[in-house]
Short mmCIF file of C-alpha atoms in Angstrom, two decimals:
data_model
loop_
_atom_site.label_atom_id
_atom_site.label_comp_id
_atom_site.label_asym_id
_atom_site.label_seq_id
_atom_site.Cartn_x
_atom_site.Cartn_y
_atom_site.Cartn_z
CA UNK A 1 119.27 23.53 116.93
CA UNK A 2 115.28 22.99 116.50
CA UNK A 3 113.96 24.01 112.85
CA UNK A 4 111.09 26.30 112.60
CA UNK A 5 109.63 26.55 109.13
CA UNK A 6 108.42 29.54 107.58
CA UNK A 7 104.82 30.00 107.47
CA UNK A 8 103.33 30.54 104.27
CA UNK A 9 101.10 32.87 103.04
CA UNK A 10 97.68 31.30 102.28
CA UNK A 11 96.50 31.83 98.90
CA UNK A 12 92.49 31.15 97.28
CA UNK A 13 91.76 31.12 93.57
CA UNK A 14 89.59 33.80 92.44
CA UNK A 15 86.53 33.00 91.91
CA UNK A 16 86.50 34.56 88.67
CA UNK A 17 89.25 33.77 86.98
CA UNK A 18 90.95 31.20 89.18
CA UNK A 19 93.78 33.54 89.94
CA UNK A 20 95.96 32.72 93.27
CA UNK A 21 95.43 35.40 95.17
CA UNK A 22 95.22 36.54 99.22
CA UNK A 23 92.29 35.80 100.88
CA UNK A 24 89.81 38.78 100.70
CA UNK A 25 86.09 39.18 101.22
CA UNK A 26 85.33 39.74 98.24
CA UNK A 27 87.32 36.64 97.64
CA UNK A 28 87.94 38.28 93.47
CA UNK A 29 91.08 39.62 92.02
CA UNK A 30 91.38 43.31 91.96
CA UNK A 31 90.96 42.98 87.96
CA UNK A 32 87.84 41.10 88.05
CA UNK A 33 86.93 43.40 90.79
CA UNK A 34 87.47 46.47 88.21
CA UNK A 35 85.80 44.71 85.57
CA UNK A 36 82.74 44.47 87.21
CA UNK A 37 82.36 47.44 89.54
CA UNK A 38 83.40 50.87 88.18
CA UNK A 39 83.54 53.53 91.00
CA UNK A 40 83.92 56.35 88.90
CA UNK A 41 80.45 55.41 87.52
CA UNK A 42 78.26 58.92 87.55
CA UNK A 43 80.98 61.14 87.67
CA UNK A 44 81.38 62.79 84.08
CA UNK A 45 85.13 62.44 82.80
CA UNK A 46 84.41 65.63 80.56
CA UNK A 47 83.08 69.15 81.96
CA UNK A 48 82.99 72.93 81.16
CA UNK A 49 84.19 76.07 82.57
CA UNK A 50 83.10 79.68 81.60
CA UNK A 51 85.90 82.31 81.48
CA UNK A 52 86.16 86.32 80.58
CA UNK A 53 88.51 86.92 78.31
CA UNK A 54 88.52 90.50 79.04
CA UNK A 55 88.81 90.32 83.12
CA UNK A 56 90.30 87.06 82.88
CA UNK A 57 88.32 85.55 85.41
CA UNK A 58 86.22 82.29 86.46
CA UNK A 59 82.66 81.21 86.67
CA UNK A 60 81.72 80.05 89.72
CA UNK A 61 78.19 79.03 89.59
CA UNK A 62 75.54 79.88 90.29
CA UNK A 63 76.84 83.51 89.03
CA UNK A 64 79.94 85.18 91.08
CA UNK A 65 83.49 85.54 89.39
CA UNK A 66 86.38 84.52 90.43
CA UNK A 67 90.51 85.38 89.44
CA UNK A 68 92.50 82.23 89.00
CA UNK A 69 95.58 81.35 87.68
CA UNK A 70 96.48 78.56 85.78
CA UNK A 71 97.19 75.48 88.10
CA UNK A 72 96.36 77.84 90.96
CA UNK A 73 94.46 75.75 94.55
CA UNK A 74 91.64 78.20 93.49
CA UNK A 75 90.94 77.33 90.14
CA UNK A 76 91.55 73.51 91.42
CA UNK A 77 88.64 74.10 93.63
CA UNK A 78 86.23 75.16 91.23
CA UNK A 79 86.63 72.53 88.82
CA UNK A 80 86.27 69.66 91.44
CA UNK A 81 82.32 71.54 92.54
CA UNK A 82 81.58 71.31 88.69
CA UNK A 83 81.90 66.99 89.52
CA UNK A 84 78.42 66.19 90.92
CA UNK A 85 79.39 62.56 91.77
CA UNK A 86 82.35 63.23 93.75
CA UNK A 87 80.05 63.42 96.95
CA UNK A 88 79.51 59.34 96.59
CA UNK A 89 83.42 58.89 96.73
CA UNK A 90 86.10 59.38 99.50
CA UNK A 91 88.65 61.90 97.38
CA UNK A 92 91.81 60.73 97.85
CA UNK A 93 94.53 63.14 95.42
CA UNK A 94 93.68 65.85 92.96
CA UNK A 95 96.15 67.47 90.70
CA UNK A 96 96.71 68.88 87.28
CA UNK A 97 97.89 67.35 84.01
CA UNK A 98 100.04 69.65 82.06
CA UNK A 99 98.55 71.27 78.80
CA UNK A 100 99.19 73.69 76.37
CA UNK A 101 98.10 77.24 77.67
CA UNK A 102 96.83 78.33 74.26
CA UNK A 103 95.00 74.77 74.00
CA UNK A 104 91.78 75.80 76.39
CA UNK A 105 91.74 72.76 78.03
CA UNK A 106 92.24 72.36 81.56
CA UNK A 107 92.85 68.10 82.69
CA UNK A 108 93.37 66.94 86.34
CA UNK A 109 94.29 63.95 87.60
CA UNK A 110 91.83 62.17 90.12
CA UNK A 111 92.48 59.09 92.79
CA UNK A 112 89.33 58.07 94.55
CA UNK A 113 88.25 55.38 96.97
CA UNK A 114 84.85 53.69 97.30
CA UNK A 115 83.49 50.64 99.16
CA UNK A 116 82.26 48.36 96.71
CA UNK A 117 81.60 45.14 98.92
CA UNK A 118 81.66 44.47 102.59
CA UNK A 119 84.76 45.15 103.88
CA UNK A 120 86.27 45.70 99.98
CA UNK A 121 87.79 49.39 99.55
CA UNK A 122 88.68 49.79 95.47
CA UNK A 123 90.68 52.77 94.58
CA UNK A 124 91.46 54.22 91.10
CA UNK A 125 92.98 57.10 88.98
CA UNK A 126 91.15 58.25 86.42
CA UNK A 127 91.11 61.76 84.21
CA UNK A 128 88.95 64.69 83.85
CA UNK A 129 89.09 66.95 80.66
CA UNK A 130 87.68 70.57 81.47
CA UNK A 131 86.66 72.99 78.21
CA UNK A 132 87.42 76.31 78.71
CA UNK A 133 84.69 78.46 77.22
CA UNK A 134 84.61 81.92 76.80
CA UNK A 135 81.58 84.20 77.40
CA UNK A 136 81.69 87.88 79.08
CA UNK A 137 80.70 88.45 82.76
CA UNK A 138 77.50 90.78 83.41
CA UNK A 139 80.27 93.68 84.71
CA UNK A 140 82.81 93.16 81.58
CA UNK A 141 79.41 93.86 79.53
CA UNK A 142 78.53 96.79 81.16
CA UNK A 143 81.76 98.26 80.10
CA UNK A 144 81.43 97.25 76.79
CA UNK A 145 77.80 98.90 76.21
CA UNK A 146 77.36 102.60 77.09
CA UNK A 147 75.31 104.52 79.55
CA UNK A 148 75.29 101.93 81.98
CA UNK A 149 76.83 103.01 84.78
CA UNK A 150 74.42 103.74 88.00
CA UNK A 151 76.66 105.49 89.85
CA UNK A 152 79.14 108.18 88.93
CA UNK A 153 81.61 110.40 91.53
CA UNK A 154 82.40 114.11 90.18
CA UNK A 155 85.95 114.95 91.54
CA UNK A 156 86.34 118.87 91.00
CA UNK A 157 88.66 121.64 92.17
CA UNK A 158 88.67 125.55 92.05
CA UNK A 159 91.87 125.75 90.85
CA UNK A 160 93.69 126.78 87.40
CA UNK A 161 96.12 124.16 87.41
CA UNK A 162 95.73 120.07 87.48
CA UNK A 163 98.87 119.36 90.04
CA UNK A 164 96.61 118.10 92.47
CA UNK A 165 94.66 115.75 90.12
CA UNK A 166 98.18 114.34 88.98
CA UNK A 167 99.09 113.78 92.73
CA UNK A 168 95.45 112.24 93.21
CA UNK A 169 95.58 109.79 89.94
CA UNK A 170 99.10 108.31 91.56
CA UNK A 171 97.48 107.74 94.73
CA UNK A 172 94.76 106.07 93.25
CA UNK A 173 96.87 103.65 90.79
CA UNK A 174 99.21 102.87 93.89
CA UNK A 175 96.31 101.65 96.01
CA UNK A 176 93.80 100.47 92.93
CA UNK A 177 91.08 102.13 94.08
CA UNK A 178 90.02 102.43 90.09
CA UNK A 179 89.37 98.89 90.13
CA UNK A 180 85.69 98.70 90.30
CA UNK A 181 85.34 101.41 87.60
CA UNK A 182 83.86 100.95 84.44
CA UNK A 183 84.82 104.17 82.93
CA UNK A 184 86.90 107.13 83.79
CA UNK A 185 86.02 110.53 81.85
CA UNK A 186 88.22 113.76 81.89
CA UNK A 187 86.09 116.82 82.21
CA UNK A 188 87.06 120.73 82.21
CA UNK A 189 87.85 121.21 86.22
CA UNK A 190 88.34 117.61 86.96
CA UNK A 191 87.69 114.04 86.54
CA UNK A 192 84.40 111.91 86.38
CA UNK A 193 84.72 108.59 88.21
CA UNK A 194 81.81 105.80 86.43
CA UNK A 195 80.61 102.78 88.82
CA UNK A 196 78.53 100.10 88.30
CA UNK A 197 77.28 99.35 91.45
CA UNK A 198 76.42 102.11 94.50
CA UNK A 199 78.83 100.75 96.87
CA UNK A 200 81.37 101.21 94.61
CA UNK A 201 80.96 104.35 94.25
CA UNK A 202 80.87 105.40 98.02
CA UNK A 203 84.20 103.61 98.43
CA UNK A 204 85.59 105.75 96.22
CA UNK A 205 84.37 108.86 97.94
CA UNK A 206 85.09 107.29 100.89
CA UNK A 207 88.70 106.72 99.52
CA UNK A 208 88.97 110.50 98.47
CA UNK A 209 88.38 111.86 101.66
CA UNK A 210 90.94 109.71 103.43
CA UNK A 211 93.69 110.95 101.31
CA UNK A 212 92.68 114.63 100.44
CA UNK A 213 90.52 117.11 102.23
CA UNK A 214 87.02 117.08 100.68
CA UNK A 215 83.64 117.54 100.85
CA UNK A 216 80.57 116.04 98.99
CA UNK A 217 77.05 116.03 98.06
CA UNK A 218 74.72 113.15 96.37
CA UNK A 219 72.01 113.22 94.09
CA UNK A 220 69.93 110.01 92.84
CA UNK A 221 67.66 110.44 89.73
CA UNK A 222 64.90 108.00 89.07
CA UNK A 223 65.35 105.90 85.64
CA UNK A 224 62.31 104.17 85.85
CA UNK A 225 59.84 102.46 88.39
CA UNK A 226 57.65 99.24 88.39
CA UNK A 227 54.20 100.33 90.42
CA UNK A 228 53.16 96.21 90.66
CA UNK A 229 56.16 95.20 92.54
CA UNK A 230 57.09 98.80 93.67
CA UNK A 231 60.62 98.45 92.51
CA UNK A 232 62.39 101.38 91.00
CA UNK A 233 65.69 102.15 89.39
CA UNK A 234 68.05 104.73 90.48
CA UNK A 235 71.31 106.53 89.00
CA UNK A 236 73.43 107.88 91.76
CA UNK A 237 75.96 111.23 91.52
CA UNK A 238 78.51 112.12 94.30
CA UNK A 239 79.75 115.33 93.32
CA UNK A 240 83.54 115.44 95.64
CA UNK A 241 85.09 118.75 96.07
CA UNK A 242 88.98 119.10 96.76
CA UNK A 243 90.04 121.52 98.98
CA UNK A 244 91.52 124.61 96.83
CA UNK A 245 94.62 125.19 98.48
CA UNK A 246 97.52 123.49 97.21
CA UNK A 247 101.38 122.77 97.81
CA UNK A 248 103.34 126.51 98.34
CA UNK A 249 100.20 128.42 98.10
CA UNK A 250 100.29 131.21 100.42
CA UNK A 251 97.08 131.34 102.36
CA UNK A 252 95.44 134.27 104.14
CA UNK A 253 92.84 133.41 107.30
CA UNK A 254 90.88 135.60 109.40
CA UNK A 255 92.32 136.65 113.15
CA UNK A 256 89.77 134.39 114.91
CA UNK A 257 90.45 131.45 112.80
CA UNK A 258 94.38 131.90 113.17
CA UNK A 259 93.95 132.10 116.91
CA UNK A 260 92.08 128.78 116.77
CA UNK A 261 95.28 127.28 114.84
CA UNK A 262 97.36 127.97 117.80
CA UNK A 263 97.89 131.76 117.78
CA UNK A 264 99.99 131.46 113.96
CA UNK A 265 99.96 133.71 111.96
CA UNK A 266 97.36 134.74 110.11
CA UNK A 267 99.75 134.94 106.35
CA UNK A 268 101.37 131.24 106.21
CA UNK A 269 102.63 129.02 103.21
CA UNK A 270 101.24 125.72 102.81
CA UNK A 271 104.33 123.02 102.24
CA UNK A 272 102.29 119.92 102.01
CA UNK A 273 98.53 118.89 101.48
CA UNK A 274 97.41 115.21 102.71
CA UNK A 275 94.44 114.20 104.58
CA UNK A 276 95.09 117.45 105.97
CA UNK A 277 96.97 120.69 104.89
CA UNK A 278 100.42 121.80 106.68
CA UNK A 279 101.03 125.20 106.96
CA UNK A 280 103.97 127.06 108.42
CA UNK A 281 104.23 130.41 109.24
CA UNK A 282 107.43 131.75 107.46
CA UNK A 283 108.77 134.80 110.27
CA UNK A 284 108.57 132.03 113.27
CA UNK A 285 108.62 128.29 112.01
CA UNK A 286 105.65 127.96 113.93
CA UNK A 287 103.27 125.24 111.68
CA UNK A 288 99.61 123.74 111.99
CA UNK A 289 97.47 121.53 110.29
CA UNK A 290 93.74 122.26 109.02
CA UNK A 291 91.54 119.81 108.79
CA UNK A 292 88.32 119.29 106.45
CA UNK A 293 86.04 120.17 108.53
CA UNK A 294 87.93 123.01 109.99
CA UNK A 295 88.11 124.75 106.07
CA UNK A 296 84.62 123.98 105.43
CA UNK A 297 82.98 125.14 108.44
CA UNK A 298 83.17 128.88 107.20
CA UNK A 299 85.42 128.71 104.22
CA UNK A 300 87.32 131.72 105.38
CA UNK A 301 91.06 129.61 104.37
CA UNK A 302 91.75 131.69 100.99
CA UNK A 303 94.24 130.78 99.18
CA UNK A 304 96.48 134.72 97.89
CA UNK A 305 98.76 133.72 95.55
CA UNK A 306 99.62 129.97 93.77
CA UNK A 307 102.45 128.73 91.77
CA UNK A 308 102.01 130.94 88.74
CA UNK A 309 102.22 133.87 90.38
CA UNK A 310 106.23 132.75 91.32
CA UNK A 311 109.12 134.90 90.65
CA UNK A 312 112.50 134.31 90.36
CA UNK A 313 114.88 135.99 92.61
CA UNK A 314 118.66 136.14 93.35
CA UNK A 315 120.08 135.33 96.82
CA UNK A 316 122.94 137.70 97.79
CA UNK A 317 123.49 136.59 101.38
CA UNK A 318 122.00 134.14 104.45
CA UNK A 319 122.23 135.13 108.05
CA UNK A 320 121.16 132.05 110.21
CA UNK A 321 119.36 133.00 113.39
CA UNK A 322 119.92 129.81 115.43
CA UNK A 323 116.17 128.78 115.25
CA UNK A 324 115.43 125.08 113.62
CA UNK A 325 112.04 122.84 112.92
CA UNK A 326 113.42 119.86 110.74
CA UNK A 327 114.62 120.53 107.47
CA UNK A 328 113.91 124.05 108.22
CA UNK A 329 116.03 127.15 109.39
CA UNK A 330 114.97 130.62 110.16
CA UNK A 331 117.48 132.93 108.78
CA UNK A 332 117.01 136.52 106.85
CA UNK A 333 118.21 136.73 102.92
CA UNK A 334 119.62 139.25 101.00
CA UNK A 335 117.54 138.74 97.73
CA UNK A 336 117.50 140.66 94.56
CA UNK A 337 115.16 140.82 91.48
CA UNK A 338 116.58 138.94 88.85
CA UNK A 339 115.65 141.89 86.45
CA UNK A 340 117.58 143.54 88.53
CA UNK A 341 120.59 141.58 88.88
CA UNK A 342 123.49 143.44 87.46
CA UNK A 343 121.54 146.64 86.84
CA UNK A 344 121.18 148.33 90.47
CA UNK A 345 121.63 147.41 94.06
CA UNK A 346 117.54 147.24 94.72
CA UNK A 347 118.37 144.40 97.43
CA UNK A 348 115.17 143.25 99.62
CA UNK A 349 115.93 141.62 103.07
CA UNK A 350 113.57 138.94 103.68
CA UNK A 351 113.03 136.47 106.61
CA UNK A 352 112.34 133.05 105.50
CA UNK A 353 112.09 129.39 106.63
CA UNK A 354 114.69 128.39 103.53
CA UNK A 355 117.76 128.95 105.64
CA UNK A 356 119.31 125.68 105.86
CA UNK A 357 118.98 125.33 101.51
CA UNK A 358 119.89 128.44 100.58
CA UNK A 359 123.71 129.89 99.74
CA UNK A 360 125.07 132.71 98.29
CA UNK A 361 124.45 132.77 94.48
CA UNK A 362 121.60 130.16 94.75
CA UNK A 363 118.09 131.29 92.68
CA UNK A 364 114.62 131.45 94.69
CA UNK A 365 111.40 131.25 93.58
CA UNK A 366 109.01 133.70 96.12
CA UNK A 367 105.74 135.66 95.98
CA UNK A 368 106.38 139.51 95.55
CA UNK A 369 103.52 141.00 97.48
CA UNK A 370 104.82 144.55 96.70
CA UNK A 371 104.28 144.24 92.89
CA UNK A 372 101.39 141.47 92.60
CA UNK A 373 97.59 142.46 92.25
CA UNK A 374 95.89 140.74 94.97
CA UNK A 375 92.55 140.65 95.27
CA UNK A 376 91.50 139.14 98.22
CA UNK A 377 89.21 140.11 101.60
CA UNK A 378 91.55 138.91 104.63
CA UNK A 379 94.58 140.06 102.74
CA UNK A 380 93.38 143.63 102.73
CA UNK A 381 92.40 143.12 106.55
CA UNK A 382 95.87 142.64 107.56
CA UNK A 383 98.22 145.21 108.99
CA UNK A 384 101.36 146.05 107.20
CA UNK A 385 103.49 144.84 109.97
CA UNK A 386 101.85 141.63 108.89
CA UNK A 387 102.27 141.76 105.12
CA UNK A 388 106.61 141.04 104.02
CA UNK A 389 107.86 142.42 100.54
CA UNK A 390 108.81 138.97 99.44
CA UNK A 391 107.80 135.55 100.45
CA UNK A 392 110.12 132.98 99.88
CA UNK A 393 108.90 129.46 98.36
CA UNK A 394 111.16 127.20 97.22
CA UNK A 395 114.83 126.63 95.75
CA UNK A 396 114.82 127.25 91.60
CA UNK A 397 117.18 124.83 89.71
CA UNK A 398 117.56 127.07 86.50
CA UNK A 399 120.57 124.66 84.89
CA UNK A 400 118.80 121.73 85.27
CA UNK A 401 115.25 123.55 83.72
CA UNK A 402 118.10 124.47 80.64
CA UNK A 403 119.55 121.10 80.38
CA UNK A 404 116.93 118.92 80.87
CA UNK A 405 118.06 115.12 82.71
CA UNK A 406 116.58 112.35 81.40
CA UNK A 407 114.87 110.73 84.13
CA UNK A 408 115.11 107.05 84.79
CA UNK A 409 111.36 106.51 85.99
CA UNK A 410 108.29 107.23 84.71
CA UNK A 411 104.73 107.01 86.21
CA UNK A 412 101.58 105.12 85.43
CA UNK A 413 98.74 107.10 83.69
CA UNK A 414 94.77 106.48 84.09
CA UNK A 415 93.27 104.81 81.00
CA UNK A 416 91.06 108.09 80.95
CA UNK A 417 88.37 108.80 77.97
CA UNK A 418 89.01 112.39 76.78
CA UNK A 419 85.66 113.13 76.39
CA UNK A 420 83.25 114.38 73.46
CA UNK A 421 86.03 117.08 72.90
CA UNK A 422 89.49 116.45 72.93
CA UNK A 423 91.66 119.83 74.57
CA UNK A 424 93.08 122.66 72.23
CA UNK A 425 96.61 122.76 71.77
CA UNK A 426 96.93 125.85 74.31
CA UNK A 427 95.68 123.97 76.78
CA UNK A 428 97.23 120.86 76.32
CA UNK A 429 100.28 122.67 76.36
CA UNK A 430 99.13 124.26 79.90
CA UNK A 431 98.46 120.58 81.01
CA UNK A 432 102.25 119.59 79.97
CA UNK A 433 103.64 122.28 81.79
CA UNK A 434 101.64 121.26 85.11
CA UNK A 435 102.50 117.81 84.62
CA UNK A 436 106.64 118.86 84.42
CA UNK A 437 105.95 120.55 87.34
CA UNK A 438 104.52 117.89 89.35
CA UNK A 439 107.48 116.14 88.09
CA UNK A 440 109.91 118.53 89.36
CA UNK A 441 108.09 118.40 92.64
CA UNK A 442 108.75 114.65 92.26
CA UNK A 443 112.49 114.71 92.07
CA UNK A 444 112.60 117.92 94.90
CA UNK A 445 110.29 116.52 97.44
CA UNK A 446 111.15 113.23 98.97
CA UNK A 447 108.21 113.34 101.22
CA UNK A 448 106.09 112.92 98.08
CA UNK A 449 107.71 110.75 96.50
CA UNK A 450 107.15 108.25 99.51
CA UNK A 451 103.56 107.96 98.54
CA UNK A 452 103.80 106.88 95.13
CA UNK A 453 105.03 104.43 93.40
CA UNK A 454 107.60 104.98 90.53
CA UNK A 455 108.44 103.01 87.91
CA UNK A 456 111.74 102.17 85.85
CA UNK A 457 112.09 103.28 82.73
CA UNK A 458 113.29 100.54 80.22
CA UNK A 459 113.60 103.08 77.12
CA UNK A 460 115.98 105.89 79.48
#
């Protein structure tokens, strides 16, 4: 069998320090190649990076702000375009070096890669130690100083109760519309929404109107005005107007506009208000929806009576009448006063939509049109064929309003500035007892629950 040798690897000394290495052009050691060319030269191995302590977010020059998180590809990102030599270099790796959170010091790791002779590539690690300094951003200091805003939305509603603007504040916190807000100010009637740039403020309004049926108005007011460069500066109002009907208000329309609705009646009971309001006429399940721009074309939607003007009754029978829409059944009650309960047989036979949640010995909450004082022009224009005793709302829970649960969730409140005067004691209590009924609603309704978001409560 013929013998074939190995071949060997041919080796040169370096020319530097006599090393035996592989032949490369450079015909040097890769230490004698570091000690005389240093590829990291021009790129700084220390740097800083401006942060907001009170936003918590990034400078990214020349001057937008950015949200990072620690060790995040974002904040990664900005620290390498703060390294003006990295163009010269082929970037090979980049990643972060652990520190202490509290330590405001941010290191990463770099490997690089640079042509240094002909045909000689020299790559090397090396670290670069970012400062973390704190300073405020230009909107953070806005907040802090006052009467800087340069746009402000007015949200108002003709109503004496603030269910709607509880309803309104969840929908806002579920999809953060309050984000870009620099203050938020509660007013007598309604809430005052502070922006610091224009756009900001039309998104809100813009936001308002998707969810709720509104209508609004602007005003700009001139600040002050430079006549060299013809340059001026503007404040901004958008005063928003909620529609004034709410959830199980009964609502009186004209004939003509009732016709227009699909021939309904023209006495219904409003059972839910989104970007539009639901009615449903109470003798024949029949339901519509207005629109916006349907209520504000002549404004002839009133609403009769609202949820203080509720009375509790006592059901004494339910006679089904076959007729269904969803959770609804058309069936005429046997109701009685609950004043009365007990004392006489003053019985009232209603028909109502409540059929399929009402038994014998259950409590109602209705409208009694035969003993309220209504004041209002379409009411008086209807017939009295048109006009029942007693109009039937909702189910009462009286044991639970006794014996109170303690609930399991709670919601998320506005961080809302009260104001140059804080509310009296009689009508803070007024704004308790809305809130415990929006609550109520809440646990009653699980349509509305589905559009916010509720929150466990650790202390129940």
């Amino acid at each position: 069998m013929e013998y074939i040798p190995e071949p060997r690897q041919q080796l040169i000394l370096c020319c530097e320090c006599g090393t035996a290495i592989p032949p490369n052009p450079a015909n040097m050691c890769v230490n004698c190649v570091r000690s005389i060319v240093d590829i990291t030269e021009g790129i700084p191995k220390q740097a800083t990076v401006h942060w907001c302590k009170n936003c918590e977010r990034y400078l990214q020059p020349p001057a937008s702000w950015v949200g990072c998180d620690l060790e995040s590809r974002e904040l990664l990102a900005l620290c390498l375009k703060k390294l003006r030599g990295l163009t010269k270099v082929r970037l090979i790796d980049a990643g972060f070096v652990w520190t202490e959170p509290h330590s405001r010091r941010i290191k990463i790791k770099l490997t690089i890669q640079k042509e240094v002779f002909a045909a000689t590539i020299l790559q090397q690690t090396f670290e670069v130690e970012y400062v973390v300094s704190s300073m405020m951003c230009p909107d953070c200091t806005k907040i802090m100083a006052q009467n800087t805003w340069k746009a402000m939305v007015q949200v108002r509603q003709k109503v004496d109760h603030q269910r709607t603007f509880f309803y309104l504040e969840q929908l806002i916190l579920k999809h953060n519309a309050h984000q870009e807000t620099i203050n938020i100010k509660e007013v007598k009637g309604g809430i005052d929404f502070h922006f610091a740039q224009r756009s900001h403020a039309i998104k809100m309004v813009e936001f308002l109107a998707s969810m709720v049926p509104t209508r609004s108005k602007s005003s700009e007011q001139l600040i002050s005005s430079d006549t060299h460069t013809s340059t001026s500066n503007y404040k901004f109002t958008y005063a928003v107007e909620l529609i004034p009907v709410c959830k199980d208000d009964l609502v009186s329309m004209p004939k003509k506009t009732a016709n227009a609705l699909g021939q309904i009646s023209p006495l219904v009971l409003c059972t839910r208000v989104g970007n539009a309001v639901h009615v449903i006429d109470f003798k024949t399940l029949q339901v519509a929806e207005i629109t916006g721009l349907v209520y504000w074309r002549q404004e002839d939607i009133t609403p009769v009576c609202s949820m203080r003007d509720l009375k509790e009754f006592y059901v004494m029978d339910v006679e089904l009448l076959g007729q269904n829409f969803g959770r609804y059944a058309l069936a005429d009650i046997t109701i009685q006063r609950m004043a009365d309960v007990g004392r006489n047989d003053n019985v009232i036979i209603v028909r109502s939509h409540l059929g399929n949640l009402l038994n014998f010995g259950d409590t109602v909450l209705g409208y009694d049109l035969l003993t309220a004082n209504i004041n209002n022009t379409n009411f008086e224009r209807l017939s009295s064929d048109d006009i029942p005793s007693v109009v039937l709302v909702k189910k009462s829970y009286p044991e639970r309003r006794r014996k109170r649960k303690q609930r399991n969730w709670k919601l998320k409140t506005l961080n809302k500035d009260e104001g140059d005067l804080a509310p009296k004691k009689l009508e803070q209590d007024k704004i308790e007892a809305d809130f415990e009924t929006f609550l109520r609603d809440l646990e009653e309704d699980p349509e509305l629950r589905q559009s916010i978001n509720l929150y466990k409560d650790s202390s129940a």
